Amino acid sequence: MNYRPSWRWAGLLLPLALHAQPSSPPLQPLSLQQTLQAAQDNLEVALSRRNLAGAQADITSADRAPLPVLSASVSQIDLKNGNGSGRVLQDRTYDKSLGLDWTWERGNKRELRTLTAQRTADAARAELQETVLQQRVAALAAFYELLAAQERLDTNTELDGNATELARIAARRLQAGDLSAQETARTEIEAQRARAERRQAELERQRSALALWQLTALATPQQLQARADWPAPVPGIASVDLEALVEERADVQAARARVEAAQAALDASTALKKSDITWGVSYNHYPGTSTALMELRMQMPLQWGYAYQGEIGRASAQFGLAQDALERTRRLARQELERLQHEVLSTAERAAVFDAEILPRARRVAEGAELAYRKGALSLTDLLDARRTLRVTALDAVAARKEHAQALGAWQLRTGQTVTAATP
């Protein structure tokens, strides 16, 4: 039995199948300010907030005196002859004792312990600010990376359309006998190449959207779309006092708080040389001798042959390590600010040259080549070269705008300035 497909039923089911396919989610335009705001509450910032909460709890733990110790005992239990008869607590000759002991910390140990915890919490608070700033800088860079990917996709889409149109015209001219088969094949190859470059640009846009979503968790990677234009250059960057900016940075403040915490810990280790005294009092009940006996006692460790050299040496090493870390943080901060300053100035000039001179000239050359080729006054090779030059120039212009926007945004965030919001 031969099976013959019913094309009539296939034609009726095809619209239903197309309607049942899931449609792509609508794009959600995202502004730069929304991106920076969302970056302040991502997972990295949440982890840093947890660390600060733990450091603040350590202050409460450190700022307390040793707890008093309540003790109770029963002694003088005669296992051979017994302790008499009668009531256990009142009549039998057990020595019952109830005592209270309390340790007196000397050498300001509590104050130094609390100061160490406070300075550690200050460092954690500054590190939280630094984490927020780092996430904002990363989100800003990802935002402009997505914007650049969108513009690269638009450029490749436009060039793909032009190449496809040129291949279609070449195919008609081949049928009319006005163009050789070799040149027609070259136009088809160029169209396929432009189509592959457009698909690669689509993939890069998806990757950029995913990177931005990981930092902001806004919508879904398929919905994110950067809604902005490139920022304009900002004057006065070269005349900024970098030394003052270095000391105001959150990472430098955190390193400075670590030094103060290490200094307090060193003082606390030195205070261990003063022995703590434990005072105690107990009430004794011993039938047959007295039912109201009191004991007063005092205890303290005898520091013979050891004066906490290990603890002091360890704390001293930690203090030196914190000082070195502070100096390294200052140098790295100064290096980063100088790098950002130079990048902002150089990328601003490069982006301005591309937008004002190079890209418009490349567009005029490509438009002139298109017109000349249609009139038969230019070869196909020259036309393809003009189009490729335009593509490379357009992509370089997008890269120049992206680098300037990222450098300028990082500089403004690092120096505490208001970020120049791109105009929608």
XYZ file of C-alpha atoms in Angstrom:
424
model
C 0.000 0.000 0.000
C 1.503 3.275 -1.116
C 1.389 6.194 1.275
C 0.731 9.575 -0.222
C 1.018 12.601 2.051
C -1.951 14.901 2.074
C -0.590 18.320 1.232
C -3.959 19.822 1.957
C -3.820 18.759 5.622
C -0.187 19.866 5.847
C -1.170 23.313 4.631
C -3.854 23.544 7.298
C -1.601 22.354 10.165
C 1.389 24.545 9.330
C -0.148 27.821 10.631
C -1.158 26.046 13.844
C 2.389 24.746 14.329
C 3.853 28.159 13.751
C 1.381 29.671 16.200
C 2.296 27.075 18.840
C 6.006 27.930 18.728
C 7.144 30.001 21.732
C 7.655 33.610 20.791
C 10.826 35.414 21.822
C 10.465 37.509 24.988
C 10.099 41.245 24.457
C 13.226 43.321 24.864
C 13.557 45.341 28.052
C 15.461 48.604 27.508
C 17.872 49.173 30.366
C 19.384 52.535 31.260
C 22.823 53.078 32.740
C 21.417 54.295 36.050
C 19.251 51.186 36.379
C 22.315 49.069 35.747
C 24.383 50.811 38.411
C 21.535 50.617 40.910
C 21.023 46.890 40.354
C 24.755 46.211 40.705
C 24.646 47.523 44.286
C 22.528 44.565 45.380
C 24.055 41.611 43.561
C 25.465 38.466 45.173
C 28.998 39.788 45.636
C 27.677 42.776 47.585
C 25.410 40.493 49.622
C 28.420 38.383 50.632
C 30.308 41.489 51.681
C 27.338 42.644 53.762
C 27.320 39.281 55.545
C 30.986 39.727 56.321
C 30.280 43.163 57.801
C 27.439 41.775 59.911
C 29.783 39.142 61.332
C 32.440 41.747 62.107
C 29.894 43.892 63.926
C 28.805 40.868 65.957
C 32.430 40.358 66.977
C 32.346 43.772 68.667
C 29.533 42.597 70.932
C 31.459 39.434 71.728
C 34.647 41.327 72.540
C 33.088 44.073 74.658
C 32.205 42.004 77.708
C 33.913 41.000 80.900
C 34.525 37.332 81.776
C 31.376 35.717 83.085
C 31.258 34.759 86.777
C 31.480 31.038 87.496
C 29.074 29.364 89.905
C 30.333 26.144 91.493
C 28.805 23.601 93.883
C 30.515 20.654 95.496
C 30.076 17.931 98.076
C 33.215 16.597 99.791
C 34.299 14.610 102.849
C 32.356 11.578 101.655
C 33.470 8.678 103.883
C 33.204 5.543 101.823
C 34.517 3.285 104.669
C 32.632 4.410 107.768
C 29.801 6.372 106.234
C 28.645 9.884 107.067
C 25.973 9.125 109.652
C 22.234 8.915 109.346
C 19.425 11.368 108.949
C 18.636 13.868 106.285
C 21.218 14.012 103.532
C 21.715 17.748 103.338
C 21.034 18.749 106.922
C 22.210 15.907 109.206
C 24.829 13.808 107.437
C 28.430 14.924 107.748
C 29.003 15.931 104.154
C 30.981 19.100 103.475
C 28.704 21.010 101.097
C 29.982 24.101 99.326
C 28.464 26.752 97.052
C 30.933 29.205 95.465
C 31.208 32.090 93.039
C 34.379 33.012 91.084
C 35.051 36.051 88.869
C 38.125 36.932 86.821
C 39.457 40.468 86.918
C 41.122 41.340 83.618
C 44.095 43.618 84.009
C 46.016 45.681 81.478
C 42.946 47.062 79.623
C 42.481 43.756 77.854
C 38.769 44.288 77.336
C 39.233 47.770 75.869
C 41.982 46.608 73.528
C 40.001 43.552 72.491
C 36.996 45.719 71.712
C 39.121 48.230 69.831
C 40.522 45.448 67.650
C 37.017 44.267 66.794
C 35.868 47.813 66.077
C 38.738 48.521 63.699
C 38.148 45.170 61.988
C 34.492 46.126 61.524
C 35.593 49.486 60.097
C 37.752 47.627 57.597
C 34.834 45.356 56.684
C 32.613 48.407 56.192
C 35.174 50.003 53.886
C 35.577 46.706 52.035
C 31.801 46.657 51.526
C 32.032 50.101 49.937
C 34.892 48.891 47.751
C 32.906 45.825 46.701
C 29.919 47.980 45.767
C 32.179 50.245 43.740
C 33.866 47.326 41.979
C 30.512 45.816 41.056
C 29.291 49.168 39.733
C 32.427 49.533 37.627
C 32.010 45.994 36.300
C 28.323 46.598 35.542
C 29.151 49.846 33.745
C 31.743 48.077 31.606
C 29.269 45.280 30.825
C 26.575 47.830 29.958
C 28.758 49.571 27.398
C 29.972 46.204 26.126
C 26.343 45.312 25.402
C 25.743 48.677 23.763
C 28.802 48.164 21.565
C 27.644 44.637 20.687
C 24.269 46.045 19.649
C 25.918 48.602 17.382
C 28.232 45.975 15.896
C 25.175 43.841 15.182
C 23.429 46.791 13.501
C 26.508 47.464 11.386
C 26.866 43.831 10.328
C 23.126 43.595 9.633
C 23.297 46.612 7.357
C 26.344 45.260 5.527
C 24.689 41.854 5.257
C 21.701 43.460 3.584
C 23.913 45.357 1.167
C 25.893 42.227 0.295
C 22.699 40.217 -0.227
C 21.267 42.906 -2.478
C 24.501 43.046 -4.468
C 24.451 39.273 -4.934
C 20.818 39.446 -6.121
C 21.660 42.145 -8.652
C 24.678 40.169 -9.816
C 22.511 37.089 -10.339
C 20.098 39.067 -12.552
C 22.996 40.537 -14.509
C 24.404 37.044 -15.006
C 21.098 35.875 -16.480
C 21.088 38.902 -18.753
C 24.634 38.180 -19.876
C 25.928 41.456 -18.418
C 28.203 39.927 -15.760
C 30.599 37.016 -15.680
C 30.020 33.913 -13.606
C 33.226 34.501 -11.679
C 32.190 37.952 -10.447
C 28.734 36.624 -9.623
C 30.329 33.910 -7.508
C 32.431 36.524 -5.739
C 29.318 38.483 -4.807
C 27.672 35.315 -3.471
C 30.758 34.496 -1.414
C 30.780 38.050 -0.032
C 27.095 37.753 0.879
C 27.699 34.468 2.714
C 30.640 35.987 4.521
C 28.572 39.002 5.603
C 25.830 36.669 6.812
C 28.328 34.678 8.911
C 29.709 37.896 10.411
C 26.187 38.997 11.308
C 25.549 35.689 13.086
C 28.824 36.075 14.957
C 27.735 39.558 16.011
C 24.453 38.103 17.281
C 26.392 35.599 19.378
C 28.597 38.349 20.818
C 25.515 40.341 21.723
C 24.043 37.351 23.555
C 27.287 36.865 25.461
C 27.381 40.538 26.437
C 23.783 40.402 27.630
C 24.540 37.308 29.711
C 27.547 39.022 31.331
C 25.405 42.048 32.213
C 22.634 39.852 33.580
C 25.083 38.039 35.869
C 25.988 41.380 37.451
C 22.474 42.822 37.698
C 20.006 39.880 37.555
C 17.543 42.131 35.719
C 14.949 40.407 33.517
C 16.580 37.648 31.434
C 19.667 37.697 29.179
C 17.407 37.443 26.114
C 15.456 40.558 27.141
C 18.285 42.913 28.084
C 18.950 45.812 25.761
C 21.189 48.799 26.472
C 19.140 51.963 26.011
C 21.567 54.845 25.774
C 23.972 56.838 23.685
C 27.685 57.286 24.211
C 28.763 59.888 26.827
C 30.497 63.090 25.788
C 34.062 63.907 26.943
C 34.377 65.570 30.367
C 36.881 68.445 30.782
C 39.215 69.020 33.728
C 40.366 65.430 34.224
C 44.059 66.217 33.838
C 44.038 68.751 36.728
C 42.819 66.389 39.485
C 44.851 65.899 42.687
C 45.558 62.175 42.669
C 47.152 62.054 46.137
C 43.958 63.234 47.795
C 41.894 60.776 45.770
C 44.145 57.903 46.823
C 43.579 58.537 50.543
C 39.814 58.831 50.031
C 39.469 55.472 48.312
C 37.577 52.756 50.162
C 40.261 50.114 49.659
C 42.909 52.422 51.162
C 40.608 53.193 54.099
C 40.069 49.474 54.643
C 43.821 48.831 54.642
C 44.330 51.703 57.097
C 41.682 50.239 59.419
C 43.473 46.873 59.224
C 46.664 48.570 60.417
C 44.810 50.110 63.364
C 43.271 46.745 64.212
C 46.694 45.099 64.079
C 48.097 47.809 66.360
C 45.318 47.213 68.876
C 45.917 43.452 68.678
C 49.631 44.021 69.324
C 48.819 46.116 72.396
C 46.426 43.419 73.562
C 49.107 40.744 73.245
C 51.519 42.911 75.224
C 48.859 43.302 77.918
C 48.969 39.539 78.466
C 52.056 40.133 80.588
C 49.748 41.425 83.304
C 48.238 38.338 84.863
C 44.511 38.259 85.463
C 43.311 37.654 89.005
C 40.413 35.368 89.785
C 38.534 36.243 92.983
C 36.307 33.668 94.649
C 34.023 33.189 97.607
C 32.198 30.087 98.794
C 29.751 29.135 101.505
C 30.328 25.780 103.257
C 27.908 23.664 105.288
C 29.477 20.909 107.442
C 27.228 19.391 110.178
C 29.028 18.575 113.427
C 31.575 21.342 112.972
C 29.715 24.375 111.638
C 26.833 24.990 109.283
C 28.077 28.415 108.205
C 31.640 28.417 106.903
C 33.002 30.909 104.366
C 36.013 30.652 102.092
C 37.761 33.537 100.299
C 40.294 32.756 97.586
C 42.421 34.409 94.955
C 44.107 32.801 91.908
C 46.540 34.109 89.328
C 48.897 32.407 86.851
C 52.593 32.530 87.625
C 54.495 33.620 84.521
C 57.717 31.733 85.129
C 59.904 31.241 82.101
C 57.374 32.538 79.545
C 56.193 36.109 78.959
C 53.935 35.493 75.937
C 56.779 36.051 73.476
C 54.990 33.914 70.879
C 51.738 35.887 71.000
C 53.591 39.212 70.934
C 55.813 38.102 68.046
C 52.831 36.905 66.055
C 50.931 40.150 66.629
C 54.016 42.165 65.714
C 54.345 40.269 62.441
C 50.671 40.847 61.672
C 51.135 44.557 62.338
C 54.065 44.744 59.928
C 52.082 42.777 57.365
C 49.177 45.221 57.644
C 51.526 48.171 57.166
C 53.013 46.616 54.049
C 49.546 45.858 52.719
C 48.543 49.488 53.251
C 51.558 50.737 51.308
C 50.882 48.274 48.506
C 47.217 49.299 48.361
C 48.224 52.950 48.114
C 50.591 52.238 45.236
C 48.065 50.139 43.368
C 45.412 52.807 43.885
C 47.714 55.511 42.556
C 48.638 53.329 39.581
C 44.982 52.623 38.769
C 43.988 56.288 38.951
C 46.875 57.325 36.711
C 45.980 54.588 34.241
C 42.320 55.626 34.184
C 43.285 59.282 33.771
C 45.484 58.510 30.768
C 42.903 56.158 29.285
C 40.124 58.732 29.524
C 42.221 61.393 27.789
C 43.575 59.125 25.041
C 40.312 57.284 24.319
C 38.368 60.547 24.182
C 40.691 61.863 21.502
C 40.603 58.592 19.563
C 36.794 58.351 19.661
C 36.458 61.988 18.549
C 38.760 61.403 15.558
C 36.797 58.345 14.468
C 33.401 60.039 14.795
C 34.402 63.350 13.224
C 36.837 62.336 10.490
C 37.598 58.672 9.832
C 34.112 57.119 9.873
C 32.373 59.848 7.804
C 35.149 59.677 5.222
C 34.862 55.888 5.007
C 31.093 56.193 4.508
C 31.538 58.717 1.725
C 34.068 56.478 -0.002
C 31.736 53.479 0.252
C 28.744 55.464 -1.032
C 30.810 56.766 -3.933
C 31.972 53.253 -4.732
C 28.384 51.974 -4.696
C 27.285 54.693 -7.099
C 30.268 54.213 -9.395
C 29.778 50.446 -9.517
C 26.118 50.781 -10.444
C 27.107 53.055 -13.339
C 29.812 50.656 -14.442
C 32.671 53.015 -13.651
C 34.195 50.845 -10.871
C 35.242 47.234 -10.665
C 33.757 44.711 -8.272
C 37.100 44.354 -6.501
C 37.215 48.072 -5.693
C 33.631 47.998 -4.449
C 34.301 45.066 -2.121
C 37.439 46.767 -0.808
C 35.456 49.932 -0.049
C 32.799 47.924 1.792
C 35.364 46.039 3.830
C 37.110 49.282 4.719
C 33.788 50.726 5.862
C 33.058 47.662 8.000
C 36.461 47.704 9.694
C 36.253 51.451 10.258
C 32.726 51.251 11.690
C 33.709 48.477 14.089
C 36.846 50.369 15.136
C 34.711 53.450 15.804
C 32.381 51.396 18.017
C 35.377 49.991 19.892
C 36.775 53.505 20.392
C 33.448 54.775 21.791
C 33.187 51.742 24.076
C 36.706 52.141 25.455
C 36.154 55.839 26.150
C 32.786 55.225 27.832
C 34.213 52.470 30.031
C 37.292 54.487 31.004
C 35.278 57.634 31.706
C 32.671 55.763 33.759
C 35.327 53.958 35.805
C 37.136 57.259 36.410
C 33.947 58.975 37.572
C 33.035 56.114 39.888
C 36.554 55.875 41.304
C 36.827 59.618 41.934
C 33.375 59.959 43.492
C 31.973 62.056 40.655
C 28.495 61.838 39.246
C 28.478 59.331 36.422
C 27.688 60.994 33.123
C 24.430 59.319 32.219
C 24.190 58.511 28.554
C 21.308 60.219 26.804
C 18.513 57.795 25.808
